[in-house]
Amino acid sequence: MNIEKLINQFEEIDTTLPALFIGHGSPMNGIEINDFSQTWARLGAEIPTPKAVLCISAHWLTKGTAVTAMAYPRTIHDFGGFPSELYQVKYPAPGSPDLAEQTKSLIKKTTISLDHDWGLDHGTWTVVRHMYPEANIPVLQLSIDYNRPAAYHYELGRDLASLRKRGVLIIGSGNMVHNLGMVAWNKISTPDFGFDWAKEMNTIFKSKLKDHDNNALINYPDLHKSAMLAIPTPDHYFPLMYVLGAKTTKDKVSFFNDHLVGGSLTMTGVKYG
């Protein structure tokens, strides 16, 4: 593969794309028109149109790290128990084998494999279909090596940061506070209902994000006594590490969809740039 050709295709542009962390929540957000999905649509309209999207989703956990490299990724319905309408959704965005090769070339700390089997899981398509409903922008996913610590994922994000200057929108898709085992299902429809510990952790996360305190967020178990309630497993937190790695201290920080759901989940999103 001619790397010079790839770099020319995704050459530097005048505008640096933002880096986003998006709380994706329920798969139903993929088809519902609600405050969350409408905000994602506004984001898509407001930021410069990207040449491609690279998403790190909480729902592609692997041994080792891979990037989707197919020309036409399939829509994955990786959930159960939802209305049939949700399973009928197809998001036919193209992939970009060339960008997959360039992404592989940028990461020096490990060997990235080119994947031709995965596709776009609900951590990606439920969000991106609202941002870019015409499905005319290439979308790739980067997997999460679940055996690695937070610092590893942060460093990979740093390797990928230059893509922002080449027209690639980097999205981490998860949830900062994500404890499904403690969800108050009887309160799931109560607006902004959150347990005290979840509210407190959401406030702490936002404070550290505004202060660009990457070390505190990387070493999240030491943040507060309730940190492990907010992050009992790190799958939905690790996507944030890639966004932290890809941003700079010069990036303006803003928050969106800053709400709690069911007591123990947050939909809070972060925009850098």
Short mmCIF file of C-alpha atoms in Angstrom, two decimals:
data_model
loop_
_atom_site.label_atom_id
_atom_site.label_comp_id
_atom_site.label_asym_id
_atom_site.label_seq_id
_atom_site.Cartn_x
_atom_site.Cartn_y
_atom_site.Cartn_z
CA MET A 1 0.00 0.00 0.00
CA ASN A 2 1.36 3.43 -0.98
CA ILE A 3 1.38 5.41 2.29
CA GLU A 4 2.16 8.65 0.44
CA LYS A 5 -1.06 8.18 -1.53
CA LEU A 6 -3.01 7.67 1.67
CA ILE A 7 -1.57 10.78 3.29
CA ASN A 8 -2.45 12.81 0.19
CA GLN A 9 -6.01 11.54 0.29
CA PHE A 10 -6.38 12.58 3.92
CA GLU A 11 -4.09 15.59 3.68
CA GLU A 12 -4.11 18.38 6.23
CA ILE A 13 -7.00 20.81 6.01
CA ASP A 14 -7.41 24.35 7.33
CA THR A 15 -9.79 23.29 10.11
CA THR A 16 -8.97 20.77 12.83
CA LEU A 17 -11.95 18.50 13.47
CA PRO A 18 -13.23 18.21 17.05
CA ALA A 19 -12.80 15.11 19.17
CA LEU A 20 -16.04 13.89 20.73
CA PHE A 21 -17.01 11.60 23.56
CA ILE A 22 -20.66 10.64 23.21
CA GLY A 23 -22.80 8.94 25.83
CA HIS A 24 -24.82 6.62 23.61
CA GLY A 25 -27.16 5.02 26.17
CA SER A 26 -29.96 2.73 25.03
CA PRO A 27 -29.98 1.35 21.47
CA MET A 28 -33.47 2.89 21.18
CA ASN A 29 -31.79 6.27 20.86
CA GLY A 30 -30.89 5.10 17.38
CA ILE A 31 -34.50 5.38 16.20
CA GLU A 32 -36.12 7.73 18.70
CA ILE A 33 -36.29 11.47 18.15
CA ASN A 34 -35.51 12.73 21.63
CA ASP A 35 -33.30 15.31 23.32
CA PHE A 36 -30.24 13.08 22.99
CA SER A 37 -30.62 12.21 19.32
CA GLN A 38 -31.60 15.77 18.38
CA THR A 39 -28.42 17.04 20.02
CA TRP A 40 -26.36 14.54 18.00
CA ALA A 41 -28.07 15.79 14.84
CA ARG A 42 -27.24 19.39 15.75
CA LEU A 43 -23.62 18.44 16.35
CA GLY A 44 -23.44 16.88 12.91
CA ALA A 45 -24.79 20.07 11.37
CA GLU A 46 -22.61 22.45 13.36
CA ILE A 47 -19.13 20.94 13.08
CA PRO A 48 -17.20 20.94 9.78
CA THR A 49 -18.20 18.05 7.55
CA PRO A 50 -15.58 15.33 8.05
CA LYS A 51 -13.92 13.29 5.34
CA ALA A 52 -14.47 10.25 7.54
CA VAL A 53 -15.47 9.19 11.05
CA LEU A 54 -13.34 6.96 13.26
CA CYS A 55 -15.37 5.63 16.19
CA ILE A 56 -14.15 3.78 19.26
CA SER A 57 -17.23 1.98 20.55
CA ALA A 58 -17.68 0.36 23.95
CA HIS A 59 -19.17 -2.65 22.17
CA TRP A 60 -16.17 -3.90 20.19
CA LEU A 61 -13.91 -5.50 22.78
CA THR A 62 -11.03 -7.59 21.45
CA LYS A 63 -7.73 -9.17 22.33
CA GLY A 64 -5.35 -6.90 20.48
CA THR A 65 -6.47 -3.85 18.52
CA ALA A 66 -8.17 -3.87 15.12
CA VAL A 67 -9.63 -1.35 12.71
CA THR A 68 -12.44 -2.08 10.27
CA ALA A 69 -10.99 -2.17 6.76
CA MET A 70 -13.87 -3.24 4.55
CA ALA A 71 -15.36 -1.03 1.84
CA TYR A 72 -18.92 -1.57 3.07
CA PRO A 73 -19.27 -2.34 6.80
CA ARG A 74 -22.42 -4.16 7.87
CA THR A 75 -24.87 -2.82 10.46
CA ILE A 76 -24.60 -4.94 13.61
CA HIS A 77 -27.62 -5.40 15.89
CA ASP A 78 -25.71 -6.43 19.00
CA PHE A 79 -28.54 -6.34 21.54
CA GLY A 80 -31.65 -8.27 22.47
CA GLY A 81 -35.19 -7.69 23.67
CA PHE A 82 -35.96 -4.54 21.70
CA PRO A 83 -38.79 -3.76 19.25
CA SER A 84 -38.51 -5.33 15.80
CA GLU A 85 -38.26 -1.87 14.23
CA LEU A 86 -34.80 -1.45 15.71
CA TYR A 87 -33.53 -4.64 14.10
CA GLN A 88 -34.63 -3.45 10.67
CA VAL A 89 -32.36 -0.42 10.71
CA LYS A 90 -29.49 -0.43 8.25
CA TYR A 91 -26.89 2.31 8.23
CA PRO A 92 -25.18 1.84 4.85
CA ALA A 93 -22.25 4.21 5.30
CA PRO A 94 -19.16 3.18 3.33
CA GLY A 95 -15.89 2.23 4.97
CA SER A 96 -12.44 3.33 3.87
CA PRO A 97 -9.75 0.68 3.40
CA ASP A 98 -7.28 3.50 2.70
CA LEU A 99 -7.99 5.26 6.00
CA ALA A 100 -7.77 1.91 7.79
CA GLU A 101 -4.26 1.50 6.38
CA GLN A 102 -3.30 4.99 7.45
CA THR A 103 -4.71 4.43 10.94
CA LYS A 104 -2.66 1.25 11.19
CA SER A 105 0.47 3.15 10.10
CA LEU A 106 -0.01 5.88 12.72
CA ILE A 107 -0.06 3.58 15.75
CA LYS A 108 3.48 2.64 16.73
CA LYS A 109 2.92 1.10 20.17
CA THR A 110 1.28 -2.07 18.93
CA THR A 111 0.40 -3.87 15.72
CA ILE A 112 -3.06 -3.01 14.45
CA SER A 113 -4.88 -5.69 12.50
CA LEU A 114 -7.14 -4.89 9.56
CA ASP A 115 -10.58 -6.38 10.22
CA HIS A 116 -12.99 -7.46 7.48
CA ASP A 117 -15.64 -9.13 9.66
CA TRP A 118 -16.98 -6.71 12.27
CA GLY A 119 -18.81 -3.66 10.89
CA LEU A 120 -20.67 -0.90 12.76
CA ASP A 121 -22.13 -1.90 16.13
CA HIS A 122 -24.82 0.04 17.97
CA GLY A 123 -22.29 2.14 19.85
CA THR A 124 -21.51 3.67 16.47
CA TRP A 125 -24.52 3.58 14.18
CA THR A 126 -27.18 4.62 16.71
CA VAL A 127 -25.28 7.89 17.13
CA VAL A 128 -23.78 8.52 13.69
CA ARG A 129 -27.03 7.90 11.79
CA HIS A 130 -28.46 10.99 13.52
CA MET A 131 -25.35 13.06 12.83
CA TYR A 132 -25.04 12.03 9.17
CA PRO A 133 -28.41 10.59 8.10
CA GLU A 134 -27.46 10.41 4.42
CA ALA A 135 -24.82 7.78 5.28
CA ASN A 136 -22.48 9.34 2.71
CA ILE A 137 -19.42 9.74 4.97
CA PRO A 138 -17.05 6.79 5.49
CA VAL A 139 -17.25 5.33 8.99
CA LEU A 140 -14.63 3.08 10.60
CA GLN A 141 -14.39 1.49 14.01
CA LEU A 142 -11.30 0.91 16.14
CA SER A 143 -11.60 -1.92 18.63
CA ILE A 144 -10.74 -1.80 22.33
CA ASP A 145 -8.12 -4.23 23.59
CA TYR A 146 -9.93 -5.07 26.81
CA ASN A 147 -6.86 -6.61 28.44
CA ARG A 148 -5.01 -3.30 28.44
CA PRO A 149 -5.17 -0.52 31.07
CA ALA A 150 -6.58 2.95 30.59
CA ALA A 151 -3.13 4.44 29.96
CA TYR A 152 -2.67 2.18 26.93
CA HIS A 153 -5.86 3.45 25.32
CA TYR A 154 -4.90 7.04 26.08
CA GLU A 155 -1.57 6.55 24.30
CA LEU A 156 -3.30 5.12 21.23
CA GLY A 157 -5.49 8.20 21.20
CA ARG A 158 -2.37 10.36 21.13
CA ASP A 159 -1.11 8.42 18.12
CA LEU A 160 -4.38 9.08 16.33
CA ALA A 161 -4.55 12.80 17.13
CA SER A 162 -3.09 13.88 13.77
CA LEU A 163 -6.15 12.47 11.99
CA ARG A 164 -8.12 15.44 13.33
CA LYS A 165 -6.03 17.68 11.07
CA ARG A 166 -6.76 15.45 8.10
CA GLY A 167 -10.52 15.74 8.19
CA VAL A 168 -11.27 12.72 10.38
CA LEU A 169 -13.81 13.06 13.19
CA ILE A 170 -12.73 10.95 16.18
CA ILE A 171 -15.62 9.76 18.36
CA GLY A 172 -15.43 7.78 21.58
CA SER A 173 -18.83 6.19 22.25
CA GLY A 174 -19.67 4.86 25.70
CA ASN A 175 -20.96 6.33 28.97
CA MET A 176 -18.88 7.86 31.75
CA VAL A 177 -21.19 6.61 34.49
CA HIS A 178 -22.42 3.17 33.46
CA ASN A 179 -23.65 0.75 36.09
CA LEU A 180 -26.38 -1.40 34.53
CA GLY A 181 -26.61 -3.57 37.63
CA MET A 182 -27.86 -0.64 39.70
CA VAL A 183 -30.32 0.89 37.22
CA ALA A 184 -33.63 1.89 38.80
CA TRP A 185 -35.83 0.57 36.01
CA ASN A 186 -38.94 2.02 37.66
CA LYS A 187 -37.32 5.46 37.27
CA ILE A 188 -35.98 5.00 33.75
CA SER A 189 -38.49 7.52 32.35
CA THR A 190 -38.01 10.06 35.14
CA PRO A 191 -36.06 12.97 33.63
CA ASP A 192 -32.55 13.39 34.99
CA PHE A 193 -33.02 10.97 37.87
CA GLY A 194 -29.67 10.03 39.40
CA PHE A 195 -28.38 8.51 42.61
CA ASP A 196 -26.28 10.86 44.72
CA TRP A 197 -23.07 8.98 43.97
CA ALA A 198 -23.74 9.12 40.22
CA LYS A 199 -24.38 12.86 40.34
CA GLU A 200 -21.21 13.37 42.36
CA MET A 201 -19.09 11.30 39.96
CA ASN A 202 -20.53 13.12 36.96
CA THR A 203 -19.52 16.42 38.54
CA ILE A 204 -16.02 15.13 39.29
CA PHE A 205 -15.58 13.81 35.74
CA LYS A 206 -16.60 17.14 34.24
CA SER A 207 -14.29 19.07 36.55
CA LYS A 208 -11.29 16.92 35.57
CA LEU A 209 -12.21 17.16 31.87
CA LYS A 210 -12.43 20.96 32.02
CA ASP A 211 -9.07 21.12 33.81
CA HIS A 212 -7.44 18.78 31.24
CA ASP A 213 -6.42 16.58 34.18
CA ASN A 214 -5.70 13.52 32.07
CA ASN A 215 -3.73 11.71 34.75
CA ALA A 216 -6.63 11.81 37.21
CA LEU A 217 -9.00 10.43 34.58
CA ILE A 218 -6.55 7.72 33.51
CA ASN A 219 -6.17 6.66 37.14
CA TYR A 220 -9.93 6.74 37.68
CA PRO A 221 -10.09 4.22 40.58
CA ASP A 222 -8.34 6.83 42.73
CA LEU A 223 -10.70 9.68 41.80
CA HIS A 224 -13.28 9.09 44.52
CA LYS A 225 -14.73 6.35 46.70
CA SER A 226 -17.66 6.07 44.27
CA ALA A 227 -15.51 5.73 41.14
CA MET A 228 -15.92 1.96 40.98
CA LEU A 229 -19.68 2.32 41.32
CA ALA A 230 -19.63 4.56 38.27
CA ILE A 231 -17.22 2.29 36.40
CA PRO A 232 -17.70 -1.29 37.66
CA THR A 233 -16.29 -2.45 34.31
CA PRO A 234 -14.30 -0.09 32.06
CA ASP A 235 -15.80 -1.00 28.67
CA HIS A 236 -17.94 2.16 28.45
CA TYR A 237 -15.23 4.34 30.00
CA PHE A 238 -12.27 3.36 27.81
CA PRO A 239 -13.60 5.21 24.72
CA LEU A 240 -13.09 8.43 26.68
CA MET A 241 -9.37 7.66 26.90
CA TYR A 242 -9.00 7.87 23.13
CA VAL A 243 -10.64 11.28 23.10
CA LEU A 244 -8.37 12.49 25.89
CA GLY A 245 -5.37 11.34 23.90
CA ALA A 246 -6.58 12.99 20.72
CA LYS A 247 -7.31 16.43 22.23
CA THR A 248 -4.90 19.19 23.26
CA THR A 249 -4.93 21.61 26.17
CA LYS A 250 -5.71 24.36 23.64
CA ASP A 251 -9.02 22.74 22.75
CA LYS A 252 -12.10 24.42 24.14
CA VAL A 253 -14.13 22.02 26.29
CA SER A 254 -17.92 21.90 26.19
CA PHE A 255 -20.55 19.43 27.39
CA PHE A 256 -23.82 18.25 25.89
CA ASN A 257 -26.62 15.82 26.82
CA ASP A 258 -25.52 16.29 30.42
CA HIS A 259 -28.26 14.19 32.00
CA LEU A 260 -28.63 11.12 34.19
CA VAL A 261 -30.82 8.15 33.29
CA GLY A 262 -32.20 5.46 35.58
CA GLY A 263 -30.12 6.56 38.55
CA SER A 264 -26.83 4.97 37.53
CA LEU A 265 -26.17 6.07 33.94
CA THR A 266 -25.06 9.38 32.44
CA MET A 267 -25.52 10.52 28.86
CA THR A 268 -22.96 13.31 29.25
CA GLY A 269 -21.02 14.07 26.09
CA VAL A 270 -17.79 16.04 25.72
CA LYS A 271 -16.64 18.13 22.78
CA TYR A 272 -13.01 19.19 22.44
CA GLY A 273 -12.35 21.82 19.81
#
